Amino acid sequence: DSGVTQTPKHLITATGQRVTLRCSPRSGDLSVYWYQQSLDQGLQFLIQYYNGEERAKGNILERFSAQQFPDLHSELNLSSLELGDSALYFCASSLAGALNEQFFGPGTRLTVL
Amino acid sequence: AQTVTQSQPEMSVQEAETVTLSCTYDTSENNYYLFWYKQPPSRQMILVIRQEAYKQQNATENRFSVNFQKAAKSFSLKISDSQLGDTAMYFCAFLPYNNNDMRFGAGTRLTVKP
């Protein structure tokens, strides 16, 4: 158990819908990262937040957005969902920047039908 | 842009034997970090080992060690005394020093056979 929690574990929805994935980092960690793991794109970094502020952006679509709240939990919002958005979405946390070890959550499996 | 290549989609090894997983990367950066992550069937991503590019000494963590060849841009993972619990996908990852955009290889599926 990494100490990072993600909810829900599984999510099934339809195209065009909007969903919110939630992540609680390890106690004391200030950075949260979001990753997408899909069969065709592999594992991709989406976005990082540090202490409530966006710190780095990767291959995140405009339909996707994230935020980190004052209690340091983070949410990833996915809108106008397409079949290709079906993937495993990981959240990771670290003490500060990415040079600190990142601890991954168990992931949320999103299926878009 | 940085790319990470794992040329072995699948590998297998007998229990207690040694196996080496390959990873090459392409970058113009001089300072960076390299990682090997393990993803067992549970899908949890677990850090196996990390290497700072400025360190010439190869990192080791118990049965896991790396062969880091900076000039060749190669970062292989050696697993000694393989155990059944080592069965997993292994991902090589590259992190530039001044950027939090971690790049992953496509992964190598390792099966340890009893």
PDB file of C-alpha atoms in Angstrom:
ATOM      1  CA  ASP A   1       0.000   0.000   0.000  1.00  0.00           C
ATOM      2  CA  SER A   2       1.590   3.234  -1.201  1.00  0.00           C
ATOM      3  CA  GLY A   3      -0.569   5.511   0.944  1.00  0.00           C
ATOM      4  CA  VAL A   4      -2.077   7.156  -2.123  1.00  0.00           C
ATOM      5  CA  THR A   5      -5.792   6.568  -2.532  1.00  0.00           C
ATOM      6  CA  GLN A   6      -7.883   6.915  -5.652  1.00  0.00           C
ATOM      7  CA  THR A   7     -11.616   6.759  -6.113  1.00  0.00           C
ATOM      8  CA  PRO A   8     -13.486   5.266  -7.752  1.00  0.00           C
ATOM      9  CA  LYS A   9     -11.688   2.037  -8.635  1.00  0.00           C
ATOM     10  CA  HIS A  10     -13.789   1.503 -11.729  1.00  0.00           C
ATOM     11  CA  LEU A  11     -15.941   3.851 -13.763  1.00  0.00           C
ATOM     12  CA  ILE A  12     -18.116   3.012 -16.727  1.00  0.00           C
ATOM     13  CA  THR A  13     -19.739   5.799 -18.662  1.00  0.00           C
ATOM     14  CA  ALA A  14     -20.911   6.777 -22.120  1.00  0.00           C
ATOM     15  CA  THR A  15     -19.394   8.941 -24.821  1.00  0.00           C
ATOM     16  CA  GLY A  16     -20.004  12.635 -24.365  1.00  0.00           C
ATOM     17  CA  GLN A  17     -20.245  12.381 -20.592  1.00  0.00           C
ATOM     18  CA  ARG A  18     -18.115  14.022 -17.916  1.00  0.00           C
ATOM     19  CA  VAL A  19     -16.447  12.271 -14.985  1.00  0.00           C
ATOM     20  CA  THR A  20     -14.317  13.262 -12.010  1.00  0.00           C
ATOM     21  CA  LEU A  21     -11.514  11.139 -10.633  1.00  0.00           C
ATOM     22  CA  ARG A  22     -10.278  11.782  -7.132  1.00  0.00           C
ATOM     23  CA  CYS A  23      -6.878  11.334  -5.542  1.00  0.00           C
ATOM     24  CA  SER A  24      -5.657  11.722  -1.977  1.00  0.00           C
ATOM     25  CA  PRO A  25      -1.861  11.929  -1.692  1.00  0.00           C
ATOM     26  CA  ARG A  26       0.281  10.377   1.004  1.00  0.00           C
ATOM     27  CA  SER A  27       0.321  12.300   4.235  1.00  0.00           C
ATOM     28  CA  GLY A  28       2.923  15.066   3.958  1.00  0.00           C
ATOM     29  CA  ASP A  29       3.266  14.952   0.170  1.00  0.00           C
ATOM     30  CA  LEU A  30       2.725  18.269  -1.564  1.00  0.00           C
ATOM     31  CA  SER A  31       2.925  17.182  -5.199  1.00  0.00           C
ATOM     32  CA  VAL A  32       0.314  15.244  -7.104  1.00  0.00           C
ATOM     33  CA  TYR A  33       0.775  13.852 -10.600  1.00  0.00           C
ATOM     34  CA  TRP A  34      -1.749  12.378 -12.997  1.00  0.00           C
ATOM     35  CA  TYR A  35      -0.893   9.713 -15.566  1.00  0.00           C
ATOM     36  CA  GLN A  36      -2.897   7.917 -18.222  1.00  0.00           C
ATOM     37  CA  GLN A  37      -2.132   4.334 -19.184  1.00  0.00           C
ATOM     38  CA  SER A  38      -3.826   3.127 -22.343  1.00  0.00           C
ATOM     39  CA  LEU A  39      -3.144   0.233 -24.676  1.00  0.00           C
ATOM     40  CA  ASP A  40      -2.230   2.372 -27.663  1.00  0.00           C
ATOM     41  CA  GLN A  41      -0.505   5.327 -25.974  1.00  0.00           C
ATOM     42  CA  GLY A  42       1.235   3.537 -23.131  1.00  0.00           C
ATOM     43  CA  LEU A  43       1.914   5.411 -19.918  1.00  0.00           C
ATOM     44  CA  GLN A  44       1.760   9.181 -20.275  1.00  0.00           C
ATOM     45  CA  PHE A  45       2.245  12.031 -17.855  1.00  0.00           C
ATOM     46  CA  LEU A  46      -0.719  14.386 -17.853  1.00  0.00           C
ATOM     47  CA  ILE A  47      -0.228  17.088 -15.255  1.00  0.00           C
ATOM     48  CA  GLN A  48       1.390  17.927 -11.922  1.00  0.00           C
ATOM     49  CA  TYR A  49       0.240  20.113  -9.059  1.00  0.00           C
ATOM     50  CA  TYR A  50       2.375  21.328  -6.213  1.00  0.00           C
ATOM     51  CA  ASN A  51       0.759  22.750  -3.100  1.00  0.00           C
ATOM     52  CA  GLY A  52      -2.323  23.821  -5.001  1.00  0.00           C
ATOM     53  CA  GLU A  53      -0.633  25.252  -8.073  1.00  0.00           C
ATOM     54  CA  GLU A  54      -0.146  23.746 -11.484  1.00  0.00           C
ATOM     55  CA  ARG A  55       3.547  22.952 -11.886  1.00  0.00           C
ATOM     56  CA  ALA A  56       3.931  20.972 -15.098  1.00  0.00           C
ATOM     57  CA  LYS A  57       1.835  19.868 -18.039  1.00  0.00           C
ATOM     58  CA  GLY A  58       2.317  16.867 -20.245  1.00  0.00           C
ATOM     59  CA  ASN A  59       0.087  15.367 -22.901  1.00  0.00           C
ATOM     60  CA  ILE A  60      -3.152  16.513 -21.373  1.00  0.00           C
ATOM     61  CA  LEU A  61      -6.076  17.149 -23.699  1.00  0.00           C
ATOM     62  CA  GLU A  62      -8.022  20.399 -23.501  1.00  0.00           C
ATOM     63  CA  ARG A  63     -11.099  18.352 -22.549  1.00  0.00           C
ATOM     64  CA  PHE A  64      -9.268  17.316 -19.401  1.00  0.00           C
ATOM     65  CA  SER A  65      -8.587  19.538 -16.412  1.00  0.00           C
ATOM     66  CA  ALA A  66      -7.331  19.060 -12.900  1.00  0.00           C
ATOM     67  CA  GLN A  67      -7.032  20.922  -9.655  1.00  0.00           C
ATOM     68  CA  GLN A  68      -5.513  20.484  -6.237  1.00  0.00           C
ATOM     69  CA  PHE A  69      -7.452  21.638  -3.222  1.00  0.00           C
ATOM     70  CA  PRO A  70      -6.227  23.254   0.022  1.00  0.00           C
ATOM     71  CA  ASP A  71      -6.300  19.867   1.769  1.00  0.00           C
ATOM     72  CA  LEU A  72      -3.979  18.688  -1.071  1.00  0.00           C
ATOM     73  CA  HIS A  73      -6.345  16.159  -2.583  1.00  0.00           C
ATOM     74  CA  SER A  74      -6.678  16.415  -6.340  1.00  0.00           C
ATOM     75  CA  GLU A  75      -9.363  15.852  -8.913  1.00  0.00           C
ATOM     76  CA  LEU A  76      -9.023  15.080 -12.593  1.00  0.00           C
ATOM     77  CA  ASN A  77     -12.010  16.105 -14.665  1.00  0.00           C
ATOM     78  CA  LEU A  78     -12.582  14.454 -18.018  1.00  0.00           C
ATOM     79  CA  SER A  79     -15.298  15.884 -20.244  1.00  0.00           C
ATOM     80  CA  SER A  80     -16.843  15.153 -23.640  1.00  0.00           C
ATOM     81  CA  LEU A  81     -15.566  11.645 -23.236  1.00  0.00           C
ATOM     82  CA  GLU A  82     -14.576   9.607 -26.272  1.00  0.00           C
ATOM     83  CA  LEU A  83     -14.001   5.885 -26.692  1.00  0.00           C
ATOM     84  CA  GLY A  84     -10.258   6.538 -26.818  1.00  0.00           C
ATOM     85  CA  ASP A  85     -10.301   7.977 -23.313  1.00  0.00           C
ATOM     86  CA  SER A  86     -10.804   4.491 -21.909  1.00  0.00           C
ATOM     87  CA  ALA A  87      -7.698   3.863 -19.836  1.00  0.00           C
ATOM     88  CA  LEU A  88      -6.233   3.378 -16.418  1.00  0.00           C
ATOM     89  CA  TYR A  89      -5.666   6.737 -14.733  1.00  0.00           C
ATOM     90  CA  PHE A  90      -3.000   6.864 -12.073  1.00  0.00           C
ATOM     91  CA  CYS A  91      -2.382   9.461  -9.479  1.00  0.00           C
ATOM     92  CA  ALA A  92       1.031   9.681  -7.814  1.00  0.00           C
ATOM     93  CA  SER A  93       2.341  11.870  -5.052  1.00  0.00           C
ATOM     94  CA  SER A  94       5.749  12.968  -3.880  1.00  0.00           C
ATOM     95  CA  LEU A  95       7.155  15.098  -1.116  1.00  0.00           C
ATOM     96  CA  ALA A  96       7.995  17.998  -3.399  1.00  0.00           C
ATOM     97  CA  GLY A  97       9.178  17.852  -6.993  1.00  0.00           C
ATOM     98  CA  ALA A  98       9.415  14.929  -9.368  1.00  0.00           C
ATOM     99  CA  LEU A  99      12.989  14.241  -8.262  1.00  0.00           C
ATOM    100  CA  ASN A 100      11.513  12.889  -5.064  1.00  0.00           C
ATOM    101  CA  GLU A 101      10.223   9.336  -5.310  1.00  0.00           C
ATOM    102  CA  GLN A 102       6.714   9.220  -6.659  1.00  0.00           C
ATOM    103  CA  PHE A 103       4.274   6.885  -4.958  1.00  0.00           C
ATOM    104  CA  PHE A 104       1.504   5.653  -7.190  1.00  0.00           C
ATOM    105  CA  GLY A 105      -2.088   5.012  -6.278  1.00  0.00           C
ATOM    106  CA  PRO A 106      -3.957   1.883  -7.397  1.00  0.00           C
ATOM    107  CA  GLY A 107      -5.486   3.672 -10.376  1.00  0.00           C
ATOM    108  CA  THR A 108      -9.008   4.272 -11.672  1.00  0.00           C
ATOM    109  CA  ARG A 109     -10.114   2.128 -14.577  1.00  0.00           C
ATOM    110  CA  LEU A 110     -12.275   4.245 -16.888  1.00  0.00           C
ATOM    111  CA  THR A 111     -14.345   2.550 -19.565  1.00  0.00           C
ATOM    112  CA  VAL A 112     -16.161   4.709 -22.095  1.00  0.00           C
ATOM    113  CA  LEU A 113     -18.887   2.886 -24.018  1.00  0.00           C
TER     114      LEU A 113
ATOM    115  CA  ALA B   1      11.750  15.483 -27.406  1.00  0.00           C
ATOM    116  CA  GLN B   2      12.887  12.718 -25.162  1.00  0.00           C
ATOM    117  CA  THR B   3      11.970   9.170 -26.105  1.00  0.00           C
ATOM    118  CA  VAL B   4      12.447   5.926 -24.227  1.00  0.00           C
ATOM    119  CA  THR B   5      12.732   2.608 -26.038  1.00  0.00           C
ATOM    120  CA  GLN B   6      12.338  -0.830 -24.549  1.00  0.00           C
ATOM    121  CA  SER B   7      13.079  -3.255 -27.351  1.00  0.00           C
ATOM    122  CA  GLN B   8      11.971  -6.427 -25.544  1.00  0.00           C
ATOM    123  CA  PRO B   9       8.169  -6.627 -25.344  1.00  0.00           C
ATOM    124  CA  GLU B  10       8.346  -9.943 -23.468  1.00  0.00           C
ATOM    125  CA  MET B  11      10.971 -11.931 -21.617  1.00  0.00           C
ATOM    126  CA  SER B  12      11.016 -14.995 -19.435  1.00  0.00           C
ATOM    127  CA  VAL B  13      13.499 -16.375 -16.939  1.00  0.00           C
ATOM    128  CA  GLN B  14      13.745 -19.421 -14.712  1.00  0.00           C
ATOM    129  CA  GLU B  15      13.402 -18.896 -11.016  1.00  0.00           C
ATOM    130  CA  ALA B  16      16.777 -18.159  -9.356  1.00  0.00           C
ATOM    131  CA  GLU B  17      18.358 -17.174 -12.676  1.00  0.00           C
ATOM    132  CA  THR B  18      19.480 -13.720 -13.787  1.00  0.00           C
ATOM    133  CA  VAL B  19      17.779 -11.616 -16.431  1.00  0.00           C
ATOM    134  CA  THR B  20      18.605  -8.270 -18.008  1.00  0.00           C
ATOM    135  CA  LEU B  21      16.013  -5.867 -19.393  1.00  0.00           C
ATOM    136  CA  SER B  22      17.127  -3.302 -21.946  1.00  0.00           C
ATOM    137  CA  CYS B  23      16.304   0.382 -22.183  1.00  0.00           C
ATOM    138  CA  THR B  24      17.663   3.117 -24.405  1.00  0.00           C
ATOM    139  CA  TYR B  25      16.682   6.746 -24.472  1.00  0.00           C
ATOM    140  CA  ASP B  26      17.197   9.754 -26.648  1.00  0.00           C
ATOM    141  CA  THR B  27      17.859  13.179 -25.210  1.00  0.00           C
ATOM    142  CA  SER B  28      19.968  16.273 -25.627  1.00  0.00           C
ATOM    143  CA  GLU B  29      19.826  16.973 -21.907  1.00  0.00           C
ATOM    144  CA  ASN B  30      22.916  16.480 -19.771  1.00  0.00           C
ATOM    145  CA  ASN B  31      21.214  16.276 -16.391  1.00  0.00           C
ATOM    146  CA  TYR B  32      18.389  13.838 -15.879  1.00  0.00           C
ATOM    147  CA  TYR B  33      17.126  10.907 -13.862  1.00  0.00           C
ATOM    148  CA  LEU B  34      16.310   7.394 -14.974  1.00  0.00           C
ATOM    149  CA  PHE B  35      13.949   4.976 -13.292  1.00  0.00           C
ATOM    150  CA  TRP B  36      12.741   1.433 -13.506  1.00  0.00           C
ATOM    151  CA  TYR B  37       9.175   0.845 -12.373  1.00  0.00           C
ATOM    152  CA  LYS B  38       7.493  -2.490 -11.839  1.00  0.00           C
ATOM    153  CA  GLN B  39       3.797  -3.058 -12.513  1.00  0.00           C
ATOM    154  CA  PRO B  40       2.588  -6.456 -11.232  1.00  0.00           C
ATOM    155  CA  PRO B  41      -0.817  -7.886 -12.168  1.00  0.00           C
ATOM    156  CA  SER B  42      -2.333  -5.736  -9.434  1.00  0.00           C
ATOM    157  CA  ARG B  43      -1.413  -2.794 -11.723  1.00  0.00           C
ATOM    158  CA  GLN B  44       0.201  -0.892  -8.859  1.00  0.00           C
ATOM    159  CA  MET B  45       3.254   1.033 -10.103  1.00  0.00           C
ATOM    160  CA  ILE B  46       6.235   0.416  -7.854  1.00  0.00           C
ATOM    161  CA  LEU B  47       9.613   2.120  -8.077  1.00  0.00           C
ATOM    162  CA  VAL B  48      12.359  -0.483  -8.412  1.00  0.00           C
ATOM    163  CA  ILE B  49      15.482   1.632  -8.810  1.00  0.00           C
ATOM    164  CA  ARG B  50      16.628   5.106  -9.840  1.00  0.00           C
ATOM    165  CA  GLN B  51      19.814   6.527 -11.291  1.00  0.00           C
ATOM    166  CA  GLU B  52      21.055  10.102 -11.395  1.00  0.00           C
ATOM    167  CA  ALA B  53      22.807  10.836 -14.677  1.00  0.00           C
ATOM    168  CA  TYR B  54      25.597  12.762 -12.980  1.00  0.00           C
ATOM    169  CA  LYS B  55      26.571   9.702 -10.949  1.00  0.00           C
ATOM    170  CA  GLN B  56      28.936   7.315 -12.670  1.00  0.00           C
ATOM    171  CA  GLN B  57      28.351   4.542 -10.165  1.00  0.00           C
ATOM    172  CA  ASN B  58      25.573   2.167 -11.118  1.00  0.00           C
ATOM    173  CA  ALA B  59      22.658   2.046  -8.702  1.00  0.00           C
ATOM    174  CA  THR B  60      21.839  -1.176  -6.872  1.00  0.00           C
ATOM    175  CA  GLU B  61      18.902  -2.192  -4.702  1.00  0.00           C
ATOM    176  CA  ASN B  62      19.280  -5.693  -3.305  1.00  0.00           C
ATOM    177  CA  ARG B  63      18.756  -8.089  -6.234  1.00  0.00           C
ATOM    178  CA  PHE B  64      18.231  -5.233  -8.702  1.00  0.00           C
ATOM    179  CA  SER B  65      21.053  -3.346 -10.352  1.00  0.00           C
ATOM    180  CA  VAL B  66      21.461  -1.170 -13.414  1.00  0.00           C
ATOM    181  CA  ASN B  67      24.077  -0.801 -16.098  1.00  0.00           C
ATOM    182  CA  PHE B  68      24.042   2.894 -16.937  1.00  0.00           C
ATOM    183  CA  GLN B  69      25.997   3.851 -20.037  1.00  0.00           C
ATOM    184  CA  LYS B  70      25.532   7.608 -20.440  1.00  0.00           C
ATOM    185  CA  ALA B  71      27.409   7.972 -23.715  1.00  0.00           C
ATOM    186  CA  ALA B  72      25.437   5.148 -25.262  1.00  0.00           C
ATOM    187  CA  LYS B  73      22.204   6.391 -23.636  1.00  0.00           C
ATOM    188  CA  SER B  74      21.541   2.955 -22.304  1.00  0.00           C
ATOM    189  CA  PHE B  75      20.008   1.975 -18.962  1.00  0.00           C
ATOM    190  CA  SER B  76      19.518  -1.757 -18.491  1.00  0.00           C
ATOM    191  CA  LEU B  77      18.082  -3.487 -15.431  1.00  0.00           C
ATOM    192  CA  LYS B  78      19.569  -6.691 -14.097  1.00  0.00           C
ATOM    193  CA  ILE B  79      17.511  -8.880 -11.807  1.00  0.00           C
ATOM    194  CA  SER B  80      19.521 -11.506  -9.957  1.00  0.00           C
ATOM    195  CA  ASP B  81      18.128 -14.601  -8.272  1.00  0.00           C
ATOM    196  CA  SER B  82      14.760 -14.064  -9.969  1.00  0.00           C
ATOM    197  CA  GLN B  83      11.720 -14.803  -7.845  1.00  0.00           C
ATOM    198  CA  LEU B  84       8.162 -15.649  -8.846  1.00  0.00           C
ATOM    199  CA  GLY B  85       7.064 -12.325  -7.382  1.00  0.00           C
ATOM    200  CA  ASP B  86       9.217 -10.512  -9.940  1.00  0.00           C
ATOM    201  CA  THR B  87       6.688 -11.426 -12.626  1.00  0.00           C
ATOM    202  CA  ALA B  88       5.401  -8.072 -13.851  1.00  0.00           C
ATOM    203  CA  MET B  89       5.593  -5.385 -16.505  1.00  0.00           C
ATOM    204  CA  TYR B  90       8.747  -3.337 -16.163  1.00  0.00           C
ATOM    205  CA  PHE B  91       8.851   0.251 -17.378  1.00  0.00           C
ATOM    206  CA  CYS B  92      11.922   2.326 -17.955  1.00  0.00           C
ATOM    207  CA  ALA B  93      11.377   6.060 -17.408  1.00  0.00           C
ATOM    208  CA  PHE B  94      13.307   9.262 -18.106  1.00  0.00           C
ATOM    209  CA  LEU B  95      12.948  12.519 -16.188  1.00  0.00           C
ATOM    210  CA  PRO B  96      14.767  15.683 -17.253  1.00  0.00           C
ATOM    211  CA  TYR B  97      16.305  17.563 -14.374  1.00  0.00           C
ATOM    212  CA  ASN B  98      14.388  20.778 -15.005  1.00  0.00           C
ATOM    213  CA  ASN B  99      11.093  19.321 -16.114  1.00  0.00           C
ATOM    214  CA  ASN B 100       8.500  17.146 -14.432  1.00  0.00           C
ATOM    215  CA  ASP B 101       7.352  15.481 -17.660  1.00  0.00           C
ATOM    216  CA  MET B 102       8.411  11.880 -17.049  1.00  0.00           C
ATOM    217  CA  ARG B 103       8.620   9.765 -20.220  1.00  0.00           C
ATOM    218  CA  PHE B 104       8.033   6.027 -20.101  1.00  0.00           C
ATOM    219  CA  GLY B 105       9.028   3.209 -22.398  1.00  0.00           C
ATOM    220  CA  ALA B 106       6.433   0.781 -23.724  1.00  0.00           C
ATOM    221  CA  GLY B 107       7.346  -1.786 -21.102  1.00  0.00           C
ATOM    222  CA  THR B 108       8.748  -5.315 -20.964  1.00  0.00           C
ATOM    223  CA  ARG B 109       6.564  -8.125 -19.692  1.00  0.00           C
ATOM    224  CA  LEU B 110       8.724 -10.402 -17.556  1.00  0.00           C
ATOM    225  CA  THR B 111       7.596 -13.874 -16.561  1.00  0.00           C
ATOM    226  CA  VAL B 112       9.525 -15.818 -13.958  1.00  0.00           C
ATOM    227  CA  LYS B 113       9.000 -19.542 -14.408  1.00  0.00           C
ATOM    228  CA  PRO B 114       9.186 -22.027 -11.540  1.00  0.00           C
TER     229      PRO B 114
END
